[in-house]
Amino acid sequence: MRGWKPAPHVLLLLPAFVVLAAVVVVPLLLSLYSSFTPFRLTRPETIYTFIGFRNYLRLFADQEFWVAFGRTVLLLTIALNLEMVLGLFLALLVEKATRGQRLLRTIMMFPMMFSPILVGFQFKFMFNDNIGLVNNALQSLGLTDRAIPWLIDSHLAFTSILIAEIWSSTSVFAIFILAGLMAMPKEPLEAAKVDGCTPLQSFRYVTWPFIMPFAYIAMTIRSLDIARAYDIVKIMTDGGPAKRTEILWTLISRTAYSDARMGLANAMAYVAIFLSILFTILFFRQLAKARQQIGAEW
Amino acid sequence: MATVSLKNLVKKYGSLEVVHAINLDVADREFVALVGPSGCGKSTTLRMIAGLEAISGGHIHIGDREVNNLPPRQRNISMVFQSYALYPHMTVAENMGFSLKIAGKSQDEIASAVADAAKTLGLEELLERRPSQLSGGQRQRVAMGRAIVRHPDVFLFDEPLSNLDAKLRMQMRTEIKKLHAKVQSTVIYVTHDQVEAMTLADRIVIMRDGHIEQVGPPEEVFRRPATRFVAGFIGSPTMNLHNALVSDGRLVFSNGDTLPLPGQFRDRVTAGQKVIFGLRPDDLYPTGHGIHSGEAAEVHAVEVPVSLTEPLGNETLVFAEFAGQDWISRMLNPKTLRAGDRINLSFDLSQSHLFDAKTEQSLRG
């Protein structure tokens, strides 16, 4: 090895580069490459067949994919908005508590402590049309006398998934907004009172602009979360019945592992990631704007 | 424009009473300063007047309205906060016009009111900036601008200059004084800085532990402090205050040193009475350095050793030992003194104060 003597800083950084290459760069490039092949897990040699953009072209014409794509965006939009509103109310309520606030904050985080798989099982049980709590309760209260097919009807199943998703993650919004509320200086609120604001006006003109950046952080995190949603849906409906609740990642995993069409699945995954990146950029822009507005020093 | 009157105003937090049935009448267009050490209840009192704190007892009148249970927005007051409390997401112009916007005024009205206030305060150049882009002094000016656009009945200031550096504080002090002369409204101003209170106020209210110790014009609280606390609080450097015993027409200090009993107190004390003797550093000076003309002065000179000096340029504070304690004296036209030097110290007893040791009330009639 005489003659090749790297500078000390290159030598010191090398291990990091090697690890990074091994666990991130190589798999990333490999998956990107495989999205340009008809790679099937059952026929390993297909990875050497380069077919250019054929997988992508096929996707763009694939209605099933776009339905799943659209459903994911719909889930994301509705869940984010509802979680935002509920989280805001929750945070405002908890912030008002003068005693036991610590305890309330801890309780508020309970849903986040369960694995999404377990949440999925729990809600699958609750929404079960025969033995589920929900139908049982509705029937006992005399609100209906038939078994509502929660997880079978396509709209109801979507709603059920939505409820499970919202239940498990509203606290993300609540925690961030509560952090914002607690970090908020109290004097501007008092100034607003003196300036003639009703409580509602104080919220609209002073509190809300201040907590907006915190809400955007929560939105960024949750949009990534939902864009890669898989576990709850996998457990509750597995995208079914008859693909009525198929979302991007259930479709991708089915394509990759059940159908063994890894090349096509990777192409889907890249489109899906593109969606995530888009949302992240969108929310970070909003965040930057909101931060600048309140003159935040973080 | 309006009067403000507090009657038996009480504030309790749970069972802890922090403001004890205070009474105060502020005249129309008067500038009143509430001053006292931290925790004396001055800010709480101001916040009760503003409506930001609920009152636990008594009455508050602004003008002829009882405002006890009115929310702040119905009291027609403006408040300037110590931390400025500007709305960080609004520009200077929006900050100043916010109350008018809430009141439903038209764009034109708001713009002209803001322009007027900006002109008064020299903020014309800054109207489009946000608070984060302003210096402390500018923020304070915006806070005042926000207060004056509405032409409220009463201005409330809560330690508005405490966050500024010393130089800026002096400058803003002058501006507040000018502003008051211009807008001619009732002002209640809370501060812990007695210099601010002395320079700005028509009347000073000195508070301590939730009680009012004395109310009076600056000159009066300085010249005739009603209690030992006021004597020690007002004036810089602080008044020399030392315990003594009245005996045989003299004041006897703990180590046996004596001073003649000042003439004005001769009929007001009895032999054996424990008192606190007070004398301002200005009235205790190395012989030949005093500011009094000497006529009618009751000067008593004692030779004492110097323990420390603090030269300030135009004057020197001399700490001299007498009666076993350090006394602060002010030397004008200073000459160099060293610790250990002996000087002839003049006590101007006609300017002295006596307080009863037990009640701490002034023994002056």
XYZ file of C-alpha atoms in Angstrom:
663
model
C 0.000 0.000 0.000
C 2.946 2.302 -0.346
C 2.295 5.379 -2.378
C -1.362 5.690 -1.338
C -1.418 7.677 1.843
C -4.770 9.370 2.427
C -4.972 12.550 4.439
C -5.903 11.991 8.095
C -9.328 13.609 7.747
C -10.244 11.302 4.866
C -9.036 8.322 6.842
C -11.051 9.350 9.889
C -14.223 9.903 7.913
C -13.853 6.716 5.913
C -15.549 4.335 8.399
C -18.614 6.572 8.476
C -18.725 6.638 4.691
C -18.363 2.873 4.475
C -21.185 2.262 6.947
C -23.404 4.825 5.279
C -22.720 3.320 1.864
C -23.433 -0.197 3.084
C -26.715 0.543 4.858
C -28.136 3.440 2.865
C -26.550 4.238 -0.438
C -26.159 0.755 -1.869
C -29.685 -0.470 -1.001
C -31.093 2.791 -2.283
C -29.283 2.543 -5.597
C -30.087 -1.127 -5.860
C -33.785 -0.573 -5.295
C -33.768 2.331 -7.709
C -32.066 0.158 -10.280
C -34.436 -2.746 -9.690
C -37.368 -0.431 -10.398
C -36.019 -0.351 -13.946
C -36.084 -4.157 -14.218
C -38.882 -6.759 -14.241
C -37.267 -8.241 -11.118
C -39.328 -11.049 -9.568
C -38.262 -12.690 -6.322
C -39.129 -16.066 -7.821
C -36.850 -15.529 -10.817
C -33.667 -13.898 -9.513
C -32.034 -13.658 -12.913
C -34.656 -11.110 -14.036
C -32.791 -8.432 -12.101
C -30.295 -8.291 -14.951
C -32.935 -7.414 -17.544
C -33.064 -3.663 -17.963
C -36.450 -2.456 -19.174
C -36.080 1.299 -18.719
C -39.183 3.143 -17.606
C -41.614 0.360 -18.453
C -42.578 -0.237 -14.788
C -43.268 3.463 -14.329
C -45.233 3.743 -17.559
C -47.294 0.795 -16.472
C -47.959 2.378 -13.107
C -49.185 5.590 -14.640
C -51.760 3.600 -16.555
C -52.636 1.373 -13.600
C -55.981 2.362 -12.142
C -55.546 0.191 -9.079
C -52.370 2.032 -8.171
C -53.929 5.441 -8.577
C -56.953 4.459 -6.524
C -54.636 3.380 -3.720
C -52.641 6.554 -4.184
C -55.774 8.683 -4.030
C -57.072 6.796 -1.009
C -53.800 7.388 0.802
C -53.967 11.108 0.060
C -57.599 11.160 1.193
C -56.739 9.326 4.407
C -53.881 11.706 4.975
C -55.998 14.809 4.376
C -58.937 13.798 6.532
C -56.830 12.321 9.320
C -54.493 15.328 9.484
C -57.343 17.810 9.608
C -59.342 15.944 12.214
C -56.268 15.220 14.326
C -55.330 18.875 14.088
C -58.723 20.064 15.325
C -59.043 17.401 18.025
C -55.439 17.850 19.119
C -55.976 21.589 19.368
C -59.041 21.154 21.580
C -57.280 18.589 23.702
C -54.251 20.829 24.146
C -56.395 23.855 25.009
C -58.313 21.816 27.567
C -55.214 20.350 29.166
C -53.558 23.759 29.241
C -56.524 25.127 31.171
C -56.175 22.450 33.845
C -54.710 24.031 36.937
C -54.271 20.791 38.818
C -53.113 17.375 37.634
C -51.793 18.711 34.342
C -48.810 16.388 34.439
C -51.070 13.393 34.915
C -53.345 14.521 32.092
C -50.378 14.952 29.781
C -49.231 11.429 30.542
C -52.701 10.001 30.034
C -52.970 11.920 26.796
C -49.930 10.076 25.510
C -51.245 6.604 26.261
C -52.397 5.858 22.689
C -48.880 6.577 21.462
C -47.503 3.948 23.780
C -49.205 1.062 21.993
C -47.810 -0.610 18.927
C -49.901 0.249 15.840
C -50.298 -3.505 15.312
C -52.038 -3.785 18.672
C -54.150 -0.731 17.954
C -55.128 -2.411 14.691
C -56.141 -5.618 16.461
C -58.068 -3.709 19.109
C -60.063 -1.710 16.579
C -60.542 -4.790 14.406
C -62.176 -6.413 17.399
C -64.219 -3.352 18.281
C -65.529 -2.936 14.740
C -66.187 -6.643 14.213
C -69.717 -6.981 12.870
C -70.667 -9.946 15.082
C -68.774 -9.721 18.339
C -67.509 -6.127 18.161
C -68.104 -3.615 20.928
C -69.389 -0.968 18.552
C -72.217 -3.010 17.072
C -72.950 -4.462 20.474
C -73.288 -0.992 21.952
C -75.371 0.314 19.070
C -77.708 -2.630 19.308
C -77.996 -2.490 23.092
C -78.880 1.172 22.890
C -81.499 0.300 20.347
C -79.964 2.543 17.690
C -79.918 -0.259 15.179
C -81.109 -3.819 15.075
C -78.808 -5.130 12.397
C -75.110 -5.891 12.367
C -73.363 -2.988 10.637
C -70.562 -4.350 8.398
C -67.947 -1.877 9.653
C -64.929 -3.487 8.121
C -66.639 -4.779 4.985
C -68.486 -1.853 3.471
C -65.881 0.251 1.668
C -66.892 3.638 3.180
C -67.379 2.243 6.665
C -64.085 0.365 6.537
C -62.289 3.528 5.496
C -63.989 5.380 8.340
C -63.041 2.643 10.804
C -59.404 2.849 9.759
C -59.594 6.603 10.002
C -60.933 6.376 13.549
C -58.191 3.967 14.608
C -55.549 6.196 13.024
C -56.958 9.313 14.684
C -57.318 7.619 18.057
C -53.721 6.495 18.044
C -52.137 9.737 16.883
C -54.209 12.759 17.850
C -51.942 13.084 20.853
C -49.031 13.911 18.535
C -50.825 17.119 17.633
C -51.978 17.667 21.195
C -48.444 17.333 22.547
C -46.902 19.701 20.003
C -49.646 22.291 20.339
C -49.516 22.028 24.106
C -45.767 22.611 23.941
C -46.504 25.708 21.864
C -49.110 26.927 24.308
C -46.775 26.426 27.227
C -43.887 28.168 25.493
C -46.081 31.090 24.571
C -45.382 34.309 26.466
C -48.437 35.292 28.481
C -48.049 39.057 28.158
C -49.260 39.376 24.546
C -52.458 37.631 25.647
C -52.884 40.110 28.460
C -52.123 42.935 26.079
C -54.833 41.577 23.795
C -57.309 41.583 26.674
C -56.480 45.196 27.421
C -56.651 46.000 23.719
C -60.264 44.916 23.762
C -60.205 41.307 22.574
C -62.865 38.824 23.543
C -61.440 35.406 24.436
C -62.257 34.186 20.937
C -60.499 37.139 19.325
C -57.483 36.602 21.580
C -57.276 33.067 20.303
C -57.770 34.020 16.686
C -55.280 36.900 16.572
C -52.689 36.029 19.199
C -52.708 32.390 20.292
C -53.307 30.768 16.930
C -50.516 32.511 15.007
C -48.181 31.595 17.811
C -48.958 27.873 17.892
C -49.174 27.510 14.118
C -45.493 26.541 13.695
C -45.948 23.833 16.297
C -48.986 22.532 14.436
C -46.943 22.460 11.222
C -44.223 20.391 12.853
C -46.870 17.919 13.980
C -48.359 17.967 10.482
C -45.017 17.209 8.871
C -44.400 14.298 11.178
C -47.914 12.928 10.813
C -48.025 13.381 7.050
C -44.912 11.214 6.765
C -46.509 8.798 9.193
C -49.734 8.424 7.255
C -48.051 8.431 3.876
C -46.258 5.306 5.006
C -49.301 3.939 6.883
C -49.331 0.195 6.740
C -49.651 -1.625 10.036
C -53.112 -0.545 11.205
C -54.599 -1.109 7.756
C -52.784 -4.404 7.315
C -54.269 -5.734 10.546
C -57.759 -4.253 10.282
C -58.640 -4.993 6.664
C -55.432 -5.946 4.875
C -56.528 -3.570 2.133
C -59.639 -5.597 1.569
C -62.164 -6.825 1.245
C -61.636 -6.889 -2.496
C -59.138 -4.012 -2.275
C -61.792 -1.619 -0.954
C -59.364 -0.154 1.568
C -56.143 -0.625 -0.352
C -53.642 2.132 0.345
C -50.205 2.665 -1.151
C -48.105 0.562 1.154
C -50.490 -2.366 1.460
C -50.508 -2.429 -2.326
C -46.737 -2.151 -2.516
C -46.123 -4.911 0.012
C -48.630 -7.161 -1.726
C -46.984 -6.542 -5.072
C -43.501 -7.082 -3.670
C -44.006 -10.130 -1.487
C -47.268 -11.891 -2.431
C -46.946 -11.305 -6.151
C -43.141 -11.317 -5.862
C -42.909 -8.485 -8.407
C -40.142 -6.586 -6.680
C -39.235 -4.407 -9.656
C -42.756 -3.032 -10.031
C -43.128 -2.641 -6.258
C -39.948 -0.615 -6.103
C -41.241 1.667 -8.807
C -44.421 2.176 -6.756
C -42.356 2.828 -3.660
C -40.423 5.568 -5.421
C -43.644 7.251 -6.475
C -44.919 6.935 -2.903
C -41.754 8.457 -1.502
C -42.155 11.272 -3.950
C -45.533 11.953 -2.351
C -43.965 12.063 1.109
C -41.255 14.411 -0.036
C -43.868 16.651 -1.566
C -45.809 16.920 1.690
C -42.647 17.455 3.698
C -41.588 20.325 1.450
C -45.063 21.796 1.625
C -45.249 21.744 5.424
C -41.681 22.889 5.928
C -42.382 25.890 3.725
C -45.431 26.707 5.820
C -43.432 26.135 8.981
C -40.681 28.485 7.879
C -43.238 31.122 7.005
C -45.073 30.754 10.301
C -41.849 30.813 12.269
C -40.706 33.936 10.557
C -44.074 35.494 11.245
C -43.869 35.059 14.965
C -40.192 36.017 14.944
C -39.265 32.708 16.521
C -35.698 32.411 17.623
C -35.497 28.657 17.037
C -59.609 61.251 30.755
C -60.670 60.101 34.167
C -59.994 59.770 37.826
C -59.143 56.437 39.391
C -60.166 55.572 42.876
C -59.347 52.503 44.930
C -61.384 51.843 48.059
C -60.319 49.185 50.548
C -58.846 47.195 47.696
C -57.848 43.691 48.742
C -56.083 40.897 46.887
C -55.861 37.390 48.252
C -54.281 34.317 46.738
C -56.022 31.534 48.608
C -55.646 32.473 52.239
C -52.611 34.650 51.573
C -53.501 38.318 51.501
C -51.014 40.283 49.389
C -52.763 43.644 49.146
C -54.360 44.845 52.358
C -57.330 47.156 51.925
C -55.526 50.033 50.269
C -57.122 53.378 49.446
C -55.928 55.715 46.741
C -57.434 58.522 44.717
C -55.779 59.510 41.464
C -56.892 62.832 40.021
C -57.719 63.410 36.378
C -54.525 63.845 34.318
C -52.362 63.067 37.290
C -49.179 61.023 36.968
C -48.963 58.696 39.935
C -46.086 56.297 40.512
C -46.468 53.174 42.615
C -43.064 52.340 43.952
C -41.717 49.744 46.319
C -39.466 46.717 46.539
C -40.405 43.572 44.652
C -43.260 41.713 46.248
C -44.821 44.813 47.748
C -48.034 44.414 45.761
C -47.582 47.334 43.377
C -47.835 45.279 40.186
C -50.747 43.293 41.585
C -52.526 46.555 42.343
C -51.925 47.783 38.811
C -53.146 44.511 37.340
C -56.289 44.753 39.421
C -56.912 48.229 38.032
C -56.365 46.806 34.539
C -58.727 43.924 35.209
C -56.077 41.283 34.616
C -56.367 40.137 38.234
C -59.697 39.613 39.946
C -60.087 41.666 43.096
C -60.788 39.930 46.390
C -62.457 42.876 48.081
C -63.111 46.599 47.876
C -63.961 48.786 44.909
C -62.245 50.261 41.873
C -63.733 53.263 40.118
C -62.508 54.661 36.826
C -64.225 57.971 36.242
C -67.644 57.495 37.767
C -67.926 53.859 36.748
C -67.360 51.035 39.144
C -65.245 48.574 37.165
C -64.859 45.802 39.766
C -66.335 43.123 37.570
C -65.731 44.519 34.107
C -63.281 42.683 31.840
C -60.242 44.717 30.775
C -61.720 45.478 27.367
C -64.597 47.402 28.931
C -62.450 49.569 31.188
C -61.027 51.838 28.486
C -57.473 51.577 29.699
C -54.148 50.994 27.994
C -51.268 49.157 29.480
C -47.553 49.079 28.748
C -45.872 45.920 29.970
C -42.356 45.371 31.217
C -41.689 42.807 28.513
C -43.381 45.085 25.923
C -45.851 42.248 25.117
C -45.901 43.145 21.427
C -47.648 40.743 19.083
C -44.669 39.045 17.441
C -46.459 38.149 14.214
C -47.689 41.665 13.482
C -45.799 44.604 12.057
C -45.310 47.748 14.101
C -48.258 49.369 12.356
C -50.460 46.328 12.931
C -49.421 46.184 16.560
C -50.356 49.801 17.097
C -53.596 49.572 15.159
C -54.722 46.265 16.625
C -57.004 47.653 19.316
C -58.703 49.911 16.768
C -59.146 46.984 14.402
C -60.786 44.986 17.197
C -62.971 47.971 17.983
C -64.153 47.827 14.365
C -62.687 51.141 13.216
C -62.296 51.730 9.493
C -58.964 51.240 7.700
C -58.614 54.990 7.182
C -59.237 55.801 10.811
C -56.727 53.183 11.918
C -54.094 54.377 9.452
C -54.388 57.991 10.537
C -54.371 57.137 14.259
C -51.306 54.953 13.789
C -49.584 57.649 11.731
C -50.276 60.200 14.477
C -48.891 57.962 17.194
C -45.886 57.027 15.063
C -45.123 60.688 14.550
C -45.384 61.437 18.258
C -42.984 58.612 19.070
C -40.654 58.872 16.060
C -41.624 55.469 14.702
C -42.483 56.479 11.132
C -39.528 54.630 9.645
C -40.299 51.387 11.455
C -43.983 50.863 10.704
C -43.445 47.863 8.423
C -40.947 46.069 10.663
C -41.739 43.220 13.000
C -40.960 43.378 16.715
C -38.110 40.876 16.317
C -36.345 43.372 14.062
C -36.433 46.162 16.642
C -34.129 47.123 19.485
C -35.369 47.193 23.073
C -35.935 50.930 23.079
C -37.830 50.791 19.790
C -40.019 47.964 21.080
C -40.797 49.995 24.151
C -41.789 52.913 21.964
C -44.076 50.669 19.921
C -45.655 49.429 23.154
C -46.325 53.039 24.100
C -47.631 53.745 20.624
C -50.035 50.889 20.983
C -51.213 52.428 24.231
C -51.750 55.966 22.951
C -53.582 55.276 19.669
C -56.767 54.544 21.556
C -56.891 57.686 23.677
C -57.831 55.656 26.739
C -59.093 57.045 30.038
C -56.089 55.776 31.930
C -52.576 54.647 31.020
C -51.093 51.893 33.100
C -47.344 51.318 32.981
C -45.914 48.161 34.540
C -42.169 48.688 35.010
C -41.856 49.744 31.373
C -38.163 50.627 31.536
C -36.814 47.743 33.584
C -35.640 45.755 30.569
C -33.623 48.616 29.081
C -30.013 49.482 29.741
C -29.202 52.435 31.953
C -28.611 54.984 29.210
C -31.712 54.078 27.248
C -33.723 54.077 30.431
C -32.836 57.699 31.075
C -33.708 58.634 27.520
C -37.054 56.836 27.615
C -37.797 58.400 30.994
C -37.573 61.793 29.393
C -39.758 60.632 26.528
C -42.435 59.316 28.858
C -42.450 62.648 30.642
C -42.807 64.514 27.353
C -45.485 62.104 26.234
C -47.493 62.719 29.372
C -47.191 66.460 28.885
C -48.483 66.004 25.346
C -51.327 63.518 25.753
C -52.404 64.880 29.151
C -54.000 61.757 30.513
C -54.169 59.974 33.808
C -51.160 57.724 34.325
C -50.468 55.068 36.914
C -46.881 53.952 36.703
C -45.387 51.024 38.574
C -41.659 50.905 39.163
C -39.168 49.621 41.677
C -36.777 52.385 40.686
C -37.218 55.348 43.001
C -35.381 57.633 40.585
C -38.006 56.952 37.899
C -40.751 57.591 40.411
C -39.143 60.824 41.639
C -38.490 62.228 38.180
C -41.762 61.302 36.498
C -44.556 61.422 38.999
C -46.770 64.191 40.283
C -47.347 62.020 43.312
C -45.544 58.951 44.577
C -47.220 56.053 46.347
C -44.721 54.036 48.347
C -45.878 50.501 48.999
C -44.515 47.820 51.257
C -45.884 44.350 51.971
C -49.263 45.191 50.500
C -49.712 48.408 52.461
C -49.338 52.002 51.357
C -46.617 53.603 53.459
C -46.888 57.149 52.191
C -48.474 59.126 49.379
C -47.160 62.501 48.372
C -45.348 64.621 45.826
C -41.702 63.606 45.239
C -40.367 66.570 47.192
C -42.505 65.687 50.188
C -41.648 61.983 50.369
C -37.998 62.927 50.056
C -38.014 65.745 52.606
C -40.564 64.398 55.035
C -40.631 60.593 54.904
C -43.490 59.379 57.070
C -41.831 56.133 58.062
C -38.398 54.644 58.473
C -39.065 52.468 55.417
C -39.799 55.433 53.153
C -36.737 57.220 54.500
C -34.566 54.263 53.592
C -36.239 53.591 50.246
C -36.307 57.055 48.730
C -33.026 58.817 48.023
C -29.693 57.636 46.740
C -27.359 56.915 48.429
C -29.717 55.807 51.147
C -30.281 57.760 54.317
C -28.081 56.951 57.295
C -30.392 55.291 59.807
C -29.102 54.289 63.216
C -30.714 53.284 66.476
C -30.341 55.640 69.425
C -31.741 56.312 72.860
C -33.044 59.705 73.984
C -31.322 60.746 77.170
C -30.852 64.105 78.767
C -31.340 66.147 75.624
C -28.972 63.987 73.671
C -29.153 60.985 71.365
C -27.075 58.152 72.740
C -25.882 55.507 70.261
C -25.176 51.909 71.127
C -21.468 52.438 71.808
C -22.082 55.471 73.990
C -21.275 58.176 71.432
C -23.798 60.986 71.455
C -25.255 63.733 69.285
C -27.332 66.663 70.520
C -31.066 66.072 70.214
C -32.157 68.056 67.125
C -34.141 71.136 68.095
C -37.288 70.290 66.137
C -37.741 67.033 68.066
C -37.041 68.357 71.545
C -40.741 68.461 72.493
C -41.663 65.290 70.634
C -39.616 62.714 72.445
C -39.307 61.666 76.036
C -36.213 60.604 77.918
C -35.590 56.860 77.566
C -37.449 56.621 74.249
C -35.853 54.339 71.672
C -35.621 56.070 68.340
C -34.047 55.732 64.903
C -31.958 58.681 63.876
C -31.874 59.443 60.166
C -29.677 61.812 58.213
C -29.215 61.959 54.439
C -25.640 61.785 53.118
C -26.150 65.316 51.719
C -26.688 66.597 55.246
C -23.606 64.884 56.603
C -20.442 66.287 55.078
C -16.809 66.924 55.732
C -16.746 70.416 57.199
C -16.628 72.998 54.422
C -18.159 70.758 51.758
C -21.900 70.995 52.454
C -24.547 72.277 50.095
C -26.517 74.245 52.694
C -25.968 77.922 53.119
C -25.568 77.434 56.819
C -28.208 79.949 57.878
C -30.610 78.433 60.386
C -28.670 75.205 60.078
C -28.033 73.345 63.291
C -24.617 71.965 62.541
C -22.728 69.728 64.882
C -19.189 68.694 63.999
C -17.376 65.553 65.110
C -13.889 64.341 64.256
C -14.059 60.802 62.885
C -11.872 58.319 60.959
C -12.570 57.534 57.269
C -13.146 53.846 56.588
C -13.748 53.905 52.826
C -14.227 56.337 49.952
C -16.115 56.026 46.672
C -14.960 58.753 44.280
C -17.612 59.590 41.659
C -15.774 62.428 39.967
C -17.837 65.478 40.839
C -18.328 64.183 44.357
C -17.017 61.522 46.661
C -18.988 59.314 48.999
C -17.112 59.060 52.256
C -17.832 56.210 54.638
C -16.831 57.441 58.065
C -17.010 55.667 61.370
C -19.056 57.202 64.147
C -20.880 55.583 67.034
C -19.445 52.225 66.025
C -21.113 52.272 62.611
C -20.369 53.438 59.088
C -22.106 56.628 58.018
C -22.269 57.699 54.382
C -21.415 61.308 53.763
C -21.344 63.208 50.512
C -18.298 65.360 49.836
C -18.682 67.991 47.144
C -15.540 69.465 45.526
C -13.800 66.287 46.590
C -10.276 66.142 47.847
C -8.354 62.911 48.070
C -9.012 60.993 51.250
C -7.647 57.660 52.319
C -8.990 55.083 54.706
C -7.732 55.954 58.154
C -7.588 59.710 57.534
C -9.388 61.715 60.190
C -11.933 64.255 59.049
C -14.166 66.766 60.715
C -17.706 65.607 59.871
C -20.582 68.111 59.998
C -24.018 66.777 60.986
C -26.746 69.190 59.792
C -29.215 68.303 62.521
C -31.892 70.678 61.209
C -32.308 68.226 58.298
C -32.343 65.124 60.452
C -35.208 62.684 60.950
C -36.315 60.729 63.975
C -38.489 57.651 63.857
C -39.947 55.767 66.765
C -37.983 52.519 67.040
C -41.110 50.465 67.653
C -43.717 51.944 65.270
C -41.116 53.206 62.761
C -43.344 56.261 62.263
C -41.781 59.676 61.886
C -41.686 61.703 65.106
C -41.907 64.926 63.106
C -45.295 66.561 63.503
